[in-house]
């Protein structure tokens, strides 16, 4: 190979490797800081990817041209790559004859395979941190809320003995239950994805717990029959208030009045519904001719609206979430176990938590069901 051309190929490989190292540095920063790429990092990342694609084409063209002149070209280029690897550099490209000279246009041949950004799973409606319910952590033992019923005084004449009045006491408890997820990952898959799969698993596991907690709190049915972890709407599903196909402002305000009539102060009430149901309210006139919709600025009847798909289409919830505490008992156990799956050459990622929840005041919540044709 001509010395000048060899230097050019070496420079292409070196530049490509430098770009790869910068991309890896950006990925490491995002992983360690547990964040998405910034706008500046995204711009830089896209520029590096485009430049690497150009470098790939130049290296392939150089190798193809030199092979026609010298059959030892591939060996010379691979020698440059081996030299870089000996210096501690991880080379991502290998120029071999089969990759450059192919008989058909199959992916991985002359058609470049372009790996795009990883798509996150479609997750909608994680609103535990928005509705205002208490979420203490590090709990232990039994948590009990004493309750009592109201009493009423009586009118009695002079000298007449009063009858005894009993105060009825009771209690509410929150019993923790275990929530967990385990994902085995083979070492080969982690090696071939250069740690990306491990990063995805570590991101998905706590997200899976958050999704389940949202489902428990806002669903109108039990997540599983055996669990005591249920939200306030489960007990209201059978007696839900019937709304028409397109609920009016009066419907919403009547449900609000129903809750306020129980003595709830209303300072922390909020609506919970699906995005589709909210969209209907945003397109339903509050009254004729005003141009004001039932849902304006994410509020209905003066109360904020939060959306989650876990409540179920057609269900509209209202409540004061101060009366639905959900606590983490103990701490979060996240174990990366490289031993138990050793025969399969796999690593076990295991996450366990213990959560408890209870409805302190059932009258602080209400549920309506949209019934077409009302």
Coordinates of C-alpha atoms in Angstrom, one line a residue:
X1 CA 0.0 0.0 0.0
X2 CA 1.2 3.5 -0.8
X3 CA 2.5 5.2 2.4
X4 CA 0.4 8.3 1.8
X5 CA -2.7 6.3 1.3
X6 CA -2.0 4.2 4.4
X7 CA -1.7 7.3 6.5
X8 CA -5.0 8.5 5.1
X9 CA -6.8 5.3 6.1
X10 CA -5.1 5.4 9.6
X11 CA -6.4 9.0 10.0
X12 CA -9.9 8.0 9.1
X13 CA -9.9 5.1 11.6
X14 CA -8.4 7.3 14.3
X15 CA -11.0 10.0 13.7
X16 CA -13.8 7.5 13.7
X17 CA -12.5 6.1 17.0
X18 CA -12.3 9.5 18.6
X19 CA -15.9 10.2 17.7
X20 CA -17.0 6.9 19.2
X21 CA -15.2 7.7 22.4
X22 CA -17.0 11.1 22.6
X23 CA -20.4 9.4 22.0
X24 CA -19.5 6.9 24.8
X25 CA -18.6 9.8 27.1
X26 CA -22.0 11.5 26.5
X27 CA -23.8 8.2 27.2
X28 CA -21.8 7.6 30.4
X29 CA -22.7 11.1 31.6
X30 CA -26.4 10.6 30.9
X31 CA -26.3 7.2 32.7
X32 CA -24.4 8.4 35.7
X33 CA -26.6 11.5 36.1
X34 CA -29.8 9.6 35.3
X35 CA -31.0 12.0 32.7
X36 CA -31.7 12.4 29.0
X37 CA -29.3 14.2 26.7
X38 CA -29.3 17.9 26.8
X39 CA -30.0 19.9 23.7
X40 CA -26.3 20.7 23.2
X41 CA -25.4 17.0 23.7
X42 CA -28.0 15.9 21.2
X43 CA -26.7 18.3 18.6
X44 CA -23.2 17.1 19.2
X45 CA -24.3 13.5 19.1
X46 CA -26.1 13.8 15.8
X47 CA -23.1 15.6 14.3
X48 CA -20.7 12.8 15.4
X49 CA -23.0 10.2 14.0
X50 CA -23.2 12.0 10.6
X51 CA -19.5 12.4 10.5
X52 CA -18.9 8.7 11.4
X53 CA -21.2 7.7 8.5
X54 CA -19.1 9.8 6.1
X55 CA -15.9 8.2 7.6
X56 CA -17.4 4.7 7.1
X57 CA -18.1 5.4 3.4
X58 CA -14.6 6.9 2.9
X59 CA -12.9 3.9 4.5
X60 CA -15.0 1.4 2.5
X61 CA -14.2 3.3 -0.7
X62 CA -10.5 3.4 0.1
X63 CA -10.4 -0.3 0.9
X64 CA -12.3 -1.2 -2.3
X65 CA -10.0 1.0 -4.4
X66 CA -6.8 -0.4 -2.9
X67 CA -7.9 -4.0 -3.2
X68 CA -8.0 -3.6 -6.9
X69 CA -4.4 -2.4 -6.9
X70 CA -3.1 -4.6 -4.1
X71 CA -4.8 -7.8 -2.7
X72 CA -3.0 -7.2 0.6
X73 CA -4.9 -4.0 1.3
X74 CA -7.3 -5.7 3.7
X75 CA -4.5 -7.1 5.7
X76 CA -2.8 -3.7 5.8
X77 CA -6.0 -2.0 7.0
X78 CA -6.7 -4.7 9.6
X79 CA -3.1 -4.2 10.8
X80 CA -3.9 -0.5 11.4
X81 CA -7.0 -1.6 13.4
X82 CA -5.0 -4.1 15.4
X83 CA -2.4 -1.4 16.2
X84 CA -5.1 0.9 17.5
X85 CA -6.5 -1.9 19.7
X86 CA -3.1 -2.6 21.1
X87 CA -3.1 1.1 22.2
X88 CA -6.2 0.5 24.2
X89 CA -8.6 1.8 21.6
X90 CA -11.9 0.0 20.9
X91 CA -12.4 -0.1 17.1
X92 CA -15.9 -0.3 15.9
X93 CA -15.3 -0.9 12.2
X94 CA -13.6 -3.9 10.6
X95 CA -12.9 -3.6 6.9
X96 CA -12.9 -7.1 5.4
X97 CA -13.4 -8.3 1.8
X98 CA -16.8 -9.9 2.5
X99 CA -18.2 -6.6 3.9
X100 CA -17.0 -4.5 0.9
X101 CA -17.5 -6.9 -2.0
X102 CA -20.9 -8.6 -1.8
X103 CA -23.1 -10.3 -4.4
X104 CA -26.4 -8.9 -3.2
X105 CA -27.7 -5.8 -1.4
X106 CA -28.6 -7.4 1.9
X107 CA -28.6 -5.4 5.1
X108 CA -25.1 -5.5 6.5
X109 CA -23.7 -5.8 3.0
X110 CA -23.5 -2.6 1.0
X111 CA -26.7 -1.3 2.6
X112 CA -25.6 0.3 5.9
X113 CA -27.4 -0.7 9.0
X114 CA -28.2 2.5 10.9
X115 CA -29.1 2.1 14.6
X116 CA -31.3 4.9 15.8
X117 CA -31.9 6.3 19.3
X118 CA -33.5 3.8 21.7
X119 CA -37.3 4.2 21.9
X120 CA -38.6 4.3 25.4
X121 CA -41.8 2.2 26.2
X122 CA -45.1 4.0 25.9
X123 CA -45.9 5.0 29.4
X124 CA -48.7 7.4 30.1
X125 CA -50.4 8.7 33.3
X126 CA -47.8 8.3 36.1
X127 CA -49.3 10.9 38.4
X128 CA -48.6 9.6 41.9
X129 CA -46.3 12.6 42.5
X130 CA -48.9 15.1 41.2
X131 CA -52.2 14.4 43.0
X132 CA -50.8 15.1 46.4
X133 CA -51.2 11.9 48.3
X134 CA -48.7 11.4 51.2
X135 CA -45.9 9.0 50.4
X136 CA -43.7 8.4 53.5
X137 CA -40.7 6.1 53.2
X138 CA -38.6 4.0 55.6
X139 CA -41.7 2.8 57.5
X140 CA -41.6 -0.1 59.9
X141 CA -44.1 -2.0 62.1
X142 CA -47.9 -1.5 62.0
X143 CA -49.4 1.8 61.0
X144 CA -52.8 2.4 62.6
X145 CA -55.2 5.4 62.3
X146 CA -57.7 5.5 65.2
X147 CA -61.2 6.6 64.1
X148 CA -64.3 7.6 66.0
X149 CA -67.9 8.4 65.1
X150 CA -69.6 11.7 65.9
X151 CA -72.0 12.0 68.8
X152 CA -75.0 14.3 69.4
X153 CA -76.2 16.1 72.5
X154 CA -79.8 15.8 73.7
X155 CA -82.2 18.2 75.3
X156 CA -83.4 17.3 78.8
X157 CA -85.5 19.0 81.4
X158 CA -84.4 20.3 84.8
X159 CA -83.3 17.5 87.1
X160 CA -83.7 14.9 84.4
X161 CA -80.8 12.4 84.1
X162 CA -79.0 12.3 80.8
X163 CA -78.8 8.9 79.0
X164 CA -75.3 7.5 78.4
X165 CA -73.8 8.2 75.0
X166 CA -71.1 5.8 73.7
X167 CA -68.2 6.9 71.6
X168 CA -67.6 4.3 68.9
X169 CA -63.9 3.8 68.2
X170 CA -62.3 1.9 65.4
X171 CA -59.1 1.9 63.5
X172 CA -57.7 1.8 60.0
X173 CA -54.4 0.0 59.2
X174 CA -52.0 -0.1 56.3
X175 CA -50.5 -3.6 55.8
X176 CA -47.4 -3.6 53.6
X177 CA -47.3 -6.0 50.7
X178 CA -44.3 -7.0 48.6
X179 CA -43.9 -5.8 45.0
X180 CA -41.1 -7.1 43.0
X181 CA -39.6 -7.7 39.5
X182 CA -36.8 -9.9 38.3
X183 CA -35.1 -9.7 34.9
X184 CA -32.4 -12.2 33.9
X185 CA -30.0 -10.9 31.2
X186 CA -27.4 -13.1 29.5
X187 CA -23.8 -11.9 29.6
X188 CA -23.6 -12.2 25.8
X189 CA -26.4 -9.7 25.4
X190 CA -24.8 -7.3 27.8
X191 CA -21.4 -7.7 26.1
X192 CA -22.8 -7.3 22.6
X193 CA -24.8 -4.1 23.5
X194 CA -21.8 -2.6 25.4
X195 CA -23.8 -2.1 28.6
X196 CA -26.8 -0.4 26.9
X197 CA -29.1 -3.4 27.7
X198 CA -28.1 -3.1 31.4
X199 CA -28.8 0.6 31.4
X200 CA -32.3 -0.1 29.9
X201 CA -33.1 -2.8 32.5
X202 CA -32.0 -0.5 35.4
X203 CA -34.3 2.2 34.0
X204 CA -37.3 -0.1 33.3
X205 CA -37.4 -1.9 36.7
X206 CA -38.3 1.1 38.9
X207 CA -40.6 2.3 36.2
X208 CA -42.4 -1.0 36.3
X209 CA -43.0 -0.5 40.1
X210 CA -44.2 3.0 39.5
X211 CA -46.6 1.8 36.9
X212 CA -48.0 -0.8 39.2
X213 CA -48.5 1.7 42.1
X214 CA -50.4 4.0 39.7
X215 CA -52.5 1.1 38.6
X216 CA -53.3 0.1 42.2
X217 CA -54.2 3.7 43.3
X218 CA -56.3 4.7 40.3
X219 CA -57.9 1.5 39.0
X220 CA -61.6 0.8 39.6
X221 CA -60.8 -2.9 40.0
X222 CA -58.3 -4.9 42.1
X223 CA -55.0 -5.5 40.4
X224 CA -55.2 -9.1 41.8
X225 CA -57.8 -10.7 43.9
X226 CA -55.5 -11.7 46.7
X227 CA -54.0 -8.2 47.4
X228 CA -55.0 -5.7 50.1
X229 CA -53.4 -3.0 48.0
X230 CA -56.4 -1.2 46.6
X231 CA -57.2 2.4 45.7
X232 CA -60.3 4.4 46.8
X233 CA -62.2 3.9 43.5
X234 CA -62.5 0.1 43.8
X235 CA -65.2 0.3 46.5
X236 CA -67.1 3.0 44.5
X237 CA -67.3 1.2 41.2
X238 CA -70.6 -0.6 41.9
X239 CA -72.3 2.7 43.0
X240 CA -70.7 5.1 40.6
X241 CA -72.7 8.2 39.6
X242 CA -74.1 7.9 36.1
X243 CA -73.0 10.6 33.7
X244 CA -74.2 11.1 30.1
X245 CA -72.1 10.4 27.1
X246 CA -70.9 14.0 27.2
X247 CA -70.8 15.1 30.8
X248 CA -71.9 18.7 31.4
X249 CA -70.5 21.3 33.7
X250 CA -73.5 20.7 35.9
X251 CA -72.6 16.9 36.1
X252 CA -69.1 17.7 37.3
X253 CA -70.2 20.4 39.7
X254 CA -72.9 18.1 41.2
X255 CA -70.2 15.4 41.9
X256 CA -68.1 18.0 43.5
X257 CA -71.0 19.2 45.7
X258 CA -71.6 15.6 46.7
X259 CA -68.1 15.3 48.1
X260 CA -68.2 18.7 49.8
X261 CA -71.4 17.9 51.5
X262 CA -69.6 15.2 53.5
X263 CA -67.5 17.8 55.3
X264 CA -64.4 17.6 53.1
X265 CA -62.9 21.1 52.9
X266 CA -62.2 20.9 49.2
X267 CA -58.8 22.6 49.3
X268 CA -57.0 19.6 47.9
X269 CA -59.7 18.0 45.6
X270 CA -58.8 17.1 42.1
X271 CA -60.2 15.2 39.1
X272 CA -58.7 12.0 37.7
X273 CA -59.6 10.8 34.2
X274 CA -58.1 9.6 31.0
X275 CA -56.7 12.0 28.4
X276 CA -59.5 11.1 26.0
X277 CA -62.2 12.0 28.6
X278 CA -60.4 15.3 29.3
X279 CA -60.3 16.0 25.6
X280 CA -64.1 15.6 25.5
X281 CA -64.4 18.1 28.4
X282 CA -62.2 20.5 26.6
X283 CA -64.5 20.5 23.6
X284 CA -67.8 20.6 25.6
X285 CA -69.3 24.1 26.0
X286 CA -69.9 25.2 29.6
X287 CA -73.1 27.0 28.5
X288 CA -74.6 28.2 25.3
X289 CA -73.0 31.1 23.6
X290 CA -70.2 31.9 26.1
X291 CA -67.4 30.0 24.2
X292 CA -66.1 28.7 27.5
X293 CA -65.5 25.0 27.7
X294 CA -66.1 22.7 30.7
X295 CA -62.4 22.1 31.0
X296 CA -60.4 25.3 30.8
X297 CA -56.6 25.6 31.7
X298 CA -56.6 22.0 33.0
X299 CA -59.4 22.8 35.5
X300 CA -63.0 21.7 35.8
X301 CA -65.3 23.5 38.3
X302 CA -62.2 25.2 39.9
X303 CA -60.4 21.9 40.5
X304 CA -57.3 20.6 38.7
X305 CA -57.5 17.7 36.3
X306 CA -54.9 14.9 36.2
X307 CA -54.9 12.2 33.6
X308 CA -54.0 8.5 33.7
X309 CA -55.0 5.6 31.6
X310 CA -55.2 3.3 34.7
X311 CA -58.5 4.7 35.8
X312 CA -60.1 3.2 32.7
X313 CA -61.9 4.8 29.8
X314 CA -65.3 6.3 30.8
X315 CA -64.4 6.6 34.5
X316 CA -64.2 10.0 36.2
X317 CA -62.7 10.2 39.7
X318 CA -62.8 13.0 42.2
X319 CA -61.0 12.9 45.5
X320 CA -58.8 14.5 48.2
X321 CA -55.6 12.3 48.1
X322 CA -54.5 13.4 51.5
X323 CA -56.8 10.7 52.7
X324 CA -55.1 7.9 50.7
X325 CA -51.5 7.6 52.1
X326 CA -49.2 5.2 50.5
X327 CA -46.0 4.3 52.3
X328 CA -42.8 2.5 51.6
X329 CA -41.9 0.1 54.3
X330 CA -38.2 -0.5 54.8
X331 CA -36.0 0.4 51.9
X332 CA -35.7 -0.5 48.2
X333 CA -33.8 -3.7 47.6
X334 CA -32.1 -3.8 44.2
X335 CA -29.8 -6.7 43.8
X336 CA -27.6 -7.6 40.8
X337 CA -27.0 -11.3 41.2
X338 CA -24.3 -12.8 39.0
X339 CA -24.4 -16.2 40.7
X340 CA -27.8 -17.8 40.7
X341 CA -28.1 -17.8 36.9
X342 CA -24.5 -18.8 36.4
X343 CA -25.3 -22.0 34.6
X344 CA -27.1 -20.0 32.0
X345 CA -24.3 -17.4 31.9
X346 CA -26.8 -14.8 32.9
X347 CA -27.1 -12.0 35.5
X348 CA -30.3 -11.7 37.6
X349 CA -31.5 -8.1 38.2
X350 CA -34.0 -8.3 41.1
X351 CA -35.9 -5.3 42.6
X352 CA -38.1 -5.7 45.7
X353 CA -40.1 -3.1 47.7
X354 CA -42.9 -3.2 50.3
X355 CA -45.8 -0.8 50.0
X356 CA -48.9 -0.3 52.1
X357 CA -51.9 2.0 51.5
X358 CA -55.3 2.6 53.0
X359 CA -58.3 4.9 52.5
X360 CA -58.7 7.1 55.6
X361 CA -62.0 8.7 54.6
X362 CA -64.0 7.1 51.9
X363 CA -66.4 10.1 51.7
X364 CA -63.4 12.1 50.4
X365 CA -63.7 10.3 47.1
X366 CA -66.3 9.9 44.4
X367 CA -66.5 8.1 41.1
X368 CA -68.7 8.7 38.0
X369 CA -69.2 6.5 35.0
X370 CA -70.0 7.8 31.6
X371 CA -73.0 5.9 30.2
X372 CA -73.8 6.5 26.6
X373 CA -77.4 7.3 25.8
X374 CA -78.4 8.7 29.1

